[in-house]
Amino acid sequence: MRKSHNLQGAVFHIYMENTPVGDITLVQQDERIARLSMGRHPAGECRETTLLKECERQLWEYFKGDRRAFDLPVYARGTPFQQKVWTALSQIPYGETATYGDIAEHIGCSGAARAVGSACGANPMLIIVPCHRAVGKNGLCGYAGGVVSKRILLKIEKSWK
């Protein structure tokens, strides 16, 4: 995952249909992926771009078990704390999970498990930044894409690990 900041240009989107987690919206701003969300959430013009098609290709590889990490230019706007959490999420190995408390400890904020959960909920790059790998101390809990989608994504990863 490569990051960039201060985007201002054109916004395009496409929808992926019939994925294991339902429809997905991919949004590009300038030459970066700016959002990946579950469902249909239009932003800007609906247009297939080279970058959006590449993102779609990498996601299909992920769903088939042929990809474990993404190589896409992304722009994930967030606070410095959210950025720390999202970086930590990207370090959780494919097919594994970590608790919100573990992540808080990893970023040097012991006791901030709820804040980590909030940062996960604000993640604009579902799947690419794997917040589905973050779980509560008692197991699965919330996910911006829905707990059913979280369960499906974890099952995909465990089956191809």
PDB file of C-alpha atoms in Angstrom:
ATOM      1  CA  MET A   1       0.000   0.000   0.000  1.00  0.00           C
ATOM      2  CA  ARG A   2       1.515   3.304  -1.098  1.00  0.00           C
ATOM      3  CA  LYS A   3       0.229   6.562   0.367  1.00  0.00           C
ATOM      4  CA  SER A   4      -0.092  10.077  -0.995  1.00  0.00           C
ATOM      5  CA  HIS A   5      -1.671  13.252   0.378  1.00  0.00           C
ATOM      6  CA  ASN A   6      -3.337  16.519  -0.684  1.00  0.00           C
ATOM      7  CA  LEU A   7      -5.521  15.212  -3.478  1.00  0.00           C
ATOM      8  CA  GLN A   8      -7.763  17.675  -5.273  1.00  0.00           C
ATOM      9  CA  GLY A   9      -8.580  16.380  -8.767  1.00  0.00           C
ATOM     10  CA  ALA A  10     -11.200  14.385 -10.606  1.00  0.00           C
ATOM     11  CA  VAL A  11     -13.165  11.653  -8.835  1.00  0.00           C
ATOM     12  CA  PHE A  12     -14.319   8.458 -10.544  1.00  0.00           C
ATOM     13  CA  HIS A  13     -15.980   5.284  -9.307  1.00  0.00           C
ATOM     14  CA  ILE A  14     -16.936   1.808 -10.453  1.00  0.00           C
ATOM     15  CA  TYR A  15     -18.911  -0.988  -8.830  1.00  0.00           C
ATOM     16  CA  MET A  16     -17.806  -4.570  -8.442  1.00  0.00           C
ATOM     17  CA  GLU A  17     -20.816  -6.876  -8.467  1.00  0.00           C
ATOM     18  CA  ASN A  18     -21.321 -10.392  -7.156  1.00  0.00           C
ATOM     19  CA  THR A  19     -18.203 -10.521  -4.997  1.00  0.00           C
ATOM     20  CA  PRO A  20     -18.200 -12.878  -2.005  1.00  0.00           C
ATOM     21  CA  VAL A  21     -19.179  -9.857   0.135  1.00  0.00           C
ATOM     22  CA  GLY A  22     -21.732  -8.388  -2.290  1.00  0.00           C
ATOM     23  CA  ASP A  23     -21.356  -5.189  -4.275  1.00  0.00           C
ATOM     24  CA  ILE A  24     -18.279  -3.056  -3.681  1.00  0.00           C
ATOM     25  CA  THR A  25     -17.672   0.568  -4.649  1.00  0.00           C
ATOM     26  CA  LEU A  26     -14.167   1.572  -5.727  1.00  0.00           C
ATOM     27  CA  VAL A  27     -13.385   5.298  -5.807  1.00  0.00           C
ATOM     28  CA  GLN A  28     -10.416   6.969  -7.450  1.00  0.00           C
ATOM     29  CA  GLN A  29      -9.334  10.549  -6.864  1.00  0.00           C
ATOM     30  CA  ASP A  30      -6.493  11.821  -9.000  1.00  0.00           C
ATOM     31  CA  GLU A  31      -4.235   8.801  -9.492  1.00  0.00           C
ATOM     32  CA  ARG A  32      -4.980   7.167  -6.124  1.00  0.00           C
ATOM     33  CA  ILE A  33      -7.609   4.826  -4.728  1.00  0.00           C
ATOM     34  CA  ALA A  34      -9.504   7.029  -2.279  1.00  0.00           C
ATOM     35  CA  ARG A  35     -12.164   4.605  -0.991  1.00  0.00           C
ATOM     36  CA  LEU A  36     -13.257   0.992  -1.083  1.00  0.00           C
ATOM     37  CA  SER A  37     -16.641   0.422   0.533  1.00  0.00           C
ATOM     38  CA  MET A  38     -19.261  -2.300   0.702  1.00  0.00           C
ATOM     39  CA  GLY A  39     -22.432  -1.578  -1.254  1.00  0.00           C
ATOM     40  CA  ARG A  40     -23.089   1.067  -3.861  1.00  0.00           C
ATOM     41  CA  HIS A  41     -21.942   4.560  -2.912  1.00  0.00           C
ATOM     42  CA  PRO A  42     -21.393   6.710  -6.006  1.00  0.00           C
ATOM     43  CA  ALA A  43     -18.747   9.409  -5.980  1.00  0.00           C
ATOM     44  CA  GLY A  44     -17.967  11.578  -8.944  1.00  0.00           C
ATOM     45  CA  GLU A  45     -18.328  10.143 -12.423  1.00  0.00           C
ATOM     46  CA  CYS A  46     -18.919   6.427 -13.042  1.00  0.00           C
ATOM     47  CA  ARG A  47     -15.978   5.606 -15.297  1.00  0.00           C
ATOM     48  CA  GLU A  48     -13.630   2.659 -15.716  1.00  0.00           C
ATOM     49  CA  THR A  49     -10.063   3.884 -15.400  1.00  0.00           C
ATOM     50  CA  THR A  50      -6.868   1.901 -15.648  1.00  0.00           C
ATOM     51  CA  LEU A  51      -6.335   2.265 -11.902  1.00  0.00           C
ATOM     52  CA  LEU A  52      -9.874   1.233 -10.948  1.00  0.00           C
ATOM     53  CA  LYS A  53      -9.639  -1.809 -13.236  1.00  0.00           C
ATOM     54  CA  GLU A  54      -6.284  -2.716 -11.624  1.00  0.00           C
ATOM     55  CA  CYS A  55      -7.838  -2.403  -8.167  1.00  0.00           C
ATOM     56  CA  GLU A  56     -10.712  -4.613  -9.286  1.00  0.00           C
ATOM     57  CA  ARG A  57      -8.274  -7.188 -10.721  1.00  0.00           C
ATOM     58  CA  GLN A  58      -6.286  -7.304  -7.467  1.00  0.00           C
ATOM     59  CA  LEU A  59      -9.479  -7.710  -5.422  1.00  0.00           C
ATOM     60  CA  TRP A  60     -10.630 -10.654  -7.566  1.00  0.00           C
ATOM     61  CA  GLU A  61      -7.172 -12.217  -7.078  1.00  0.00           C
ATOM     62  CA  TYR A  62      -7.590 -11.730  -3.327  1.00  0.00           C
ATOM     63  CA  PHE A  63     -11.036 -13.378  -3.336  1.00  0.00           C
ATOM     64  CA  LYS A  64      -9.602 -16.365  -5.261  1.00  0.00           C
ATOM     65  CA  GLY A  65      -6.723 -16.731  -2.784  1.00  0.00           C
ATOM     66  CA  ASP A  66      -4.068 -15.627  -5.287  1.00  0.00           C
ATOM     67  CA  ARG A  67      -3.226 -12.325  -3.563  1.00  0.00           C
ATOM     68  CA  ARG A  68      -2.323 -11.651   0.056  1.00  0.00           C
ATOM     69  CA  ALA A  69      -1.374  -7.950  -0.137  1.00  0.00           C
ATOM     70  CA  PHE A  70      -2.319  -5.081  -2.409  1.00  0.00           C
ATOM     71  CA  ASP A  71       0.008  -2.952  -4.494  1.00  0.00           C
ATOM     72  CA  LEU A  72      -2.047   0.127  -5.225  1.00  0.00           C
ATOM     73  CA  PRO A  73      -1.504   3.851  -4.773  1.00  0.00           C
ATOM     74  CA  VAL A  74      -3.970   4.880  -2.070  1.00  0.00           C
ATOM     75  CA  TYR A  75      -5.032   8.025  -0.294  1.00  0.00           C
ATOM     76  CA  ALA A  76      -6.601   7.277   3.061  1.00  0.00           C
ATOM     77  CA  ARG A  77      -7.530  10.550   4.738  1.00  0.00           C
ATOM     78  CA  GLY A  78      -7.494  10.338   8.529  1.00  0.00           C
ATOM     79  CA  THR A  79      -6.107  11.700  11.760  1.00  0.00           C
ATOM     80  CA  PRO A  80      -2.547  10.834  12.814  1.00  0.00           C
ATOM     81  CA  PHE A  81      -4.000   8.278  15.282  1.00  0.00           C
ATOM     82  CA  GLN A  82      -6.145   6.682  12.564  1.00  0.00           C
ATOM     83  CA  GLN A  83      -3.113   6.542  10.263  1.00  0.00           C
ATOM     84  CA  LYS A  84      -1.145   4.714  12.986  1.00  0.00           C
ATOM     85  CA  VAL A  85      -3.954   2.212  13.442  1.00  0.00           C
ATOM     86  CA  TRP A  86      -4.343   1.645   9.694  1.00  0.00           C
ATOM     87  CA  THR A  87      -0.593   1.066   9.363  1.00  0.00           C
ATOM     88  CA  ALA A  88      -0.736  -1.453  12.210  1.00  0.00           C
ATOM     89  CA  LEU A  89      -3.697  -3.224  10.579  1.00  0.00           C
ATOM     90  CA  SER A  90      -1.655  -3.624   7.406  1.00  0.00           C
ATOM     91  CA  GLN A  91       0.975  -5.466   9.442  1.00  0.00           C
ATOM     92  CA  ILE A  92      -1.399  -8.188  10.672  1.00  0.00           C
ATOM     93  CA  PRO A  93      -0.439 -11.270   8.654  1.00  0.00           C
ATOM     94  CA  TYR A  94      -2.855 -12.650   6.074  1.00  0.00           C
ATOM     95  CA  GLY A  95      -5.217 -15.173   7.634  1.00  0.00           C
ATOM     96  CA  GLU A  96      -4.532 -14.035  11.199  1.00  0.00           C
ATOM     97  CA  THR A  97      -6.304 -11.697  13.593  1.00  0.00           C
ATOM     98  CA  ALA A  98      -5.322  -9.326  16.376  1.00  0.00           C
ATOM     99  CA  THR A  99      -7.483  -7.809  19.089  1.00  0.00           C
ATOM    100  CA  TYR A 100      -8.160  -4.103  19.275  1.00  0.00           C
ATOM    101  CA  GLY A 101      -6.208  -4.151  22.538  1.00  0.00           C
ATOM    102  CA  ASP A 102      -3.221  -5.831  20.868  1.00  0.00           C
ATOM    103  CA  ILE A 103      -3.245  -3.162  18.167  1.00  0.00           C
ATOM    104  CA  ALA A 104      -3.474  -0.372  20.759  1.00  0.00           C
ATOM    105  CA  GLU A 105      -0.477  -1.839  22.573  1.00  0.00           C
ATOM    106  CA  HIS A 106       1.431  -2.255  19.293  1.00  0.00           C
ATOM    107  CA  ILE A 107       1.068   1.462  18.475  1.00  0.00           C
ATOM    108  CA  GLY A 108       2.036   2.509  22.009  1.00  0.00           C
ATOM    109  CA  CYS A 109      -1.455   3.380  23.250  1.00  0.00           C
ATOM    110  CA  SER A 110      -2.253   0.689  25.809  1.00  0.00           C
ATOM    111  CA  GLY A 111      -5.822   0.940  27.014  1.00  0.00           C
ATOM    112  CA  ALA A 112      -7.051   2.563  23.785  1.00  0.00           C
ATOM    113  CA  ALA A 113      -8.845  -0.488  22.391  1.00  0.00           C
ATOM    114  CA  ARG A 114     -12.092   1.448  21.862  1.00  0.00           C
ATOM    115  CA  ALA A 115     -10.270   4.219  20.033  1.00  0.00           C
ATOM    116  CA  VAL A 116      -8.645   1.574  17.824  1.00  0.00           C
ATOM    117  CA  GLY A 117     -12.119   0.169  17.123  1.00  0.00           C
ATOM    118  CA  SER A 118     -13.310   3.641  16.130  1.00  0.00           C
ATOM    119  CA  ALA A 119     -10.318   4.074  13.814  1.00  0.00           C
ATOM    120  CA  CYS A 120     -11.134   0.714  12.228  1.00  0.00           C
ATOM    121  CA  GLY A 121     -14.706   1.888  11.690  1.00  0.00           C
ATOM    122  CA  ALA A 122     -13.403   5.002   9.913  1.00  0.00           C
ATOM    123  CA  ASN A 123     -11.143   3.025   7.569  1.00  0.00           C
ATOM    124  CA  PRO A 124     -11.946   4.144   3.991  1.00  0.00           C
ATOM    125  CA  MET A 125      -9.975   1.258   2.440  1.00  0.00           C
ATOM    126  CA  LEU A 126     -11.887  -1.847   3.494  1.00  0.00           C
ATOM    127  CA  ILE A 127     -10.066  -5.055   2.522  1.00  0.00           C
ATOM    128  CA  ILE A 128      -7.006  -3.139   1.218  1.00  0.00           C
ATOM    129  CA  VAL A 129      -6.324  -1.976   4.780  1.00  0.00           C
ATOM    130  CA  PRO A 130      -7.462  -5.192   6.478  1.00  0.00           C
ATOM    131  CA  CYS A 131      -9.530  -3.945   9.417  1.00  0.00           C
ATOM    132  CA  HIS A 132     -11.493  -7.215   9.122  1.00  0.00           C
ATOM    133  CA  ARG A 133      -8.468  -8.817  10.857  1.00  0.00           C
ATOM    134  CA  ALA A 134      -9.118  -6.764  14.007  1.00  0.00           C
ATOM    135  CA  VAL A 135     -11.353  -8.513  16.533  1.00  0.00           C
ATOM    136  CA  GLY A 136     -12.644  -7.944  20.032  1.00  0.00           C
ATOM    137  CA  LYS A 137     -11.117  -9.774  22.981  1.00  0.00           C
ATOM    138  CA  ASN A 138     -14.147 -12.099  22.933  1.00  0.00           C
ATOM    139  CA  GLY A 139     -14.156 -12.674  19.173  1.00  0.00           C
ATOM    140  CA  LEU A 140     -15.771 -11.046  16.154  1.00  0.00           C
ATOM    141  CA  CYS A 141     -17.481  -7.711  16.583  1.00  0.00           C
ATOM    142  CA  GLY A 142     -18.299  -4.690  14.434  1.00  0.00           C
ATOM    143  CA  TYR A 143     -17.078  -4.038  10.915  1.00  0.00           C
ATOM    144  CA  ALA A 144     -17.885  -1.124   8.631  1.00  0.00           C
ATOM    145  CA  GLY A 145     -18.797  -3.608   5.900  1.00  0.00           C
ATOM    146  CA  GLY A 146     -20.966  -5.667   8.266  1.00  0.00           C
ATOM    147  CA  VAL A 147     -20.046  -8.569  10.536  1.00  0.00           C
ATOM    148  CA  VAL A 148     -21.205 -11.095   7.917  1.00  0.00           C
ATOM    149  CA  SER A 149     -18.703  -9.635   5.434  1.00  0.00           C
ATOM    150  CA  LYS A 150     -15.990  -9.703   8.098  1.00  0.00           C
ATOM    151  CA  ARG A 151     -16.678 -13.379   8.723  1.00  0.00           C
ATOM    152  CA  ILE A 152     -16.550 -14.105   4.959  1.00  0.00           C
ATOM    153  CA  LEU A 153     -13.241 -12.259   4.492  1.00  0.00           C
ATOM    154  CA  LEU A 154     -11.633 -14.094   7.417  1.00  0.00           C
ATOM    155  CA  LYS A 155     -12.916 -17.404   6.069  1.00  0.00           C
ATOM    156  CA  ILE A 156     -11.463 -16.640   2.627  1.00  0.00           C
ATOM    157  CA  GLU A 157      -8.070 -15.887   4.180  1.00  0.00           C
ATOM    158  CA  LYS A 158      -8.074 -18.954   6.431  1.00  0.00           C
ATOM    159  CA  SER A 159      -9.004 -21.242   3.551  1.00  0.00           C
ATOM    160  CA  TRP A 160      -6.073 -20.004   1.397  1.00  0.00           C
ATOM    161  CA  LYS A 161      -3.494 -19.506   4.177  1.00  0.00           C
TER     162      LYS A 161
END
